[in-house]
Amino acid sequence: MDAPEPENTPFAAVSAQTSKLGRMYQSYLDKSTPYTTYRWISTAVLLALFFVRIVVAQGWYIVCYSLGIYLLNLFLAFLQPKIDPSLTQDEGLEDGDAGSSLPTKKDEEFRPFIRRLPEFKFWHSATRAIAISFFCTWFGIFNVPVFWPVLVVYFLILFSLTMRRQIQHMIKYRYVPFSFGKAKYNQRSGH
């Protein structure tokens, strides 16, 4: 019975420190939640530093391309509703229920726009991805030789096609994922 106590093992100590660091990290994230503008400014600064690193180092284009694809994927999830109206409409047609589309008249039920990817998770994932990409640019193993103009053209084509499809989807199902440009109603009069 010379075995150490379960709470004194090295694994328990590492686990306790990891848990403590995780709680501190979550505390800082929770404190930063109300400061949307400052969070996004810091992310934009980090992205600018990343681009400066790419331009100065003249390499790591595949890391940059991968980051661009990931950020595009996050942005599309940010623009889409949590419940896709095209899927609910298709399910309604299969079940014989055609009333499951978004409201188009005054007397229909109001359903607020709920994003598939909330703003805070979008910011957190984007910032973490930029930081990881910036970290990867310091290691030669990630500097895969590629002809970067092909990646740029391919990314621009991919961006334009996916955004066109997303905008057509937004027009077809009549939803706007942003709050600007929407009607503001007076709370007293109900309009």
Short mmCIF file of C-alpha atoms in Angstrom, two decimals, residues 47-139:
data_model
loop_
_atom_site.label_atom_id
_atom_site.label_comp_id
_atom_site.label_asym_id
_atom_site.label_seq_id
_atom_site.Cartn_x
_atom_site.Cartn_y
_atom_site.Cartn_z
CA LEU A 47 -6.20 39.27 -38.93
CA ALA A 48 -4.20 42.27 -40.18
CA LEU A 49 -1.12 40.99 -38.32
CA PHE A 50 -1.67 37.61 -39.92
CA PHE A 51 -1.84 39.15 -43.41
CA VAL A 52 1.28 41.23 -42.73
CA ARG A 53 3.06 38.04 -41.66
CA ILE A 54 1.97 36.29 -44.89
CA VAL A 55 3.09 39.21 -47.10
CA VAL A 56 6.41 39.73 -45.33
CA ALA A 57 7.28 36.03 -45.15
CA GLN A 58 6.16 35.37 -48.75
CA GLY A 59 4.82 31.95 -47.89
CA TRP A 60 2.26 29.91 -46.00
CA TYR A 61 -0.36 30.54 -48.68
CA ILE A 62 -2.08 27.22 -48.03
CA VAL A 63 -2.54 28.23 -44.37
CA CYS A 64 -4.03 31.52 -45.52
CA TYR A 65 -6.32 29.73 -47.99
CA SER A 66 -7.46 27.25 -45.32
CA LEU A 67 -8.21 30.12 -42.94
CA GLY A 68 -10.21 31.88 -45.66
CA ILE A 69 -12.31 28.78 -46.35
CA TYR A 70 -12.94 28.26 -42.63
CA LEU A 71 -13.94 31.91 -42.10
CA LEU A 72 -16.26 31.70 -45.12
CA ASN A 73 -17.87 28.60 -43.63
CA LEU A 74 -18.33 30.40 -40.29
CA PHE A 75 -19.80 33.45 -42.02
CA LEU A 76 -22.31 31.34 -43.93
CA ALA A 77 -23.39 29.62 -40.72
CA PHE A 78 -23.74 33.08 -39.14
CA LEU A 79 -26.04 34.22 -41.97
CA GLN A 80 -28.28 31.16 -41.98
CA PRO A 81 -31.29 30.66 -39.71
CA LYS A 82 -31.15 27.95 -37.09
CA ILE A 83 -34.12 26.22 -38.68
CA ASP A 84 -33.72 26.24 -42.44
CA PRO A 85 -37.03 27.29 -44.04
CA SER A 86 -36.34 25.22 -47.14
CA LEU A 87 -36.00 22.06 -45.07
CA THR A 88 -39.11 22.76 -42.99
CA GLN A 89 -41.05 23.58 -46.15
CA ASP A 90 -39.94 20.32 -47.78
CA GLU A 91 -40.89 18.38 -44.65
CA GLY A 92 -44.25 20.15 -44.59
CA LEU A 93 -44.95 19.16 -48.18
CA GLU A 94 -44.10 15.55 -47.43
CA ASP A 95 -46.38 15.55 -44.39
CA GLY A 96 -49.12 17.47 -46.18
CA ASP A 97 -48.58 20.55 -43.97
CA ALA A 98 -47.95 23.59 -46.14
CA GLY A 99 -48.24 26.12 -43.30
CA SER A 100 -44.71 25.76 -41.97
CA SER A 101 -43.13 28.59 -43.97
CA LEU A 102 -41.98 31.96 -42.66
CA PRO A 103 -44.77 34.51 -42.05
CA THR A 104 -45.51 36.76 -45.00
CA LYS A 105 -48.69 38.52 -43.83
CA LYS A 106 -49.61 40.56 -40.77
CA ASP A 107 -51.89 37.95 -39.25
CA GLU A 108 -49.32 35.14 -39.39
CA GLU A 109 -47.23 34.13 -36.39
CA PHE A 110 -44.07 36.17 -35.77
CA ARG A 111 -40.93 34.08 -35.49
CA PRO A 112 -37.71 35.98 -34.76
CA PHE A 113 -34.57 35.29 -36.72
CA ILE A 114 -32.38 32.90 -34.75
CA ARG A 115 -28.93 32.32 -36.20
CA ARG A 116 -27.45 28.89 -36.69
CA LEU A 117 -24.14 30.28 -35.36
CA PRO A 118 -24.56 33.06 -32.76
CA GLU A 119 -22.37 36.17 -32.99
CA PHE A 120 -20.26 35.35 -29.93
CA LYS A 121 -19.47 31.82 -31.13
CA PHE A 122 -18.71 33.22 -34.58
CA TRP A 123 -16.27 35.73 -33.07
CA HIS A 124 -14.68 33.16 -30.77
CA SER A 125 -14.20 30.56 -33.51
CA ALA A 126 -12.87 33.14 -35.98
CA THR A 127 -10.42 34.62 -33.47
CA ARG A 128 -9.19 31.20 -32.40
CA ALA A 129 -8.73 30.14 -36.05
CA ILE A 130 -6.77 33.31 -36.88
CA ALA A 131 -4.53 32.80 -33.83
CA ILE A 132 -3.88 29.17 -34.76
CA SER A 133 -3.13 30.16 -38.36
CA PHE A 134 -0.76 32.88 -37.19
CA PHE A 135 0.97 30.32 -34.97
CA CYS A 136 1.29 27.91 -37.92
CA THR A 137 3.13 30.54 -40.00
CA TRP A 138 6.14 30.24 -37.70
CA PHE A 139 6.81 26.62 -38.66
#
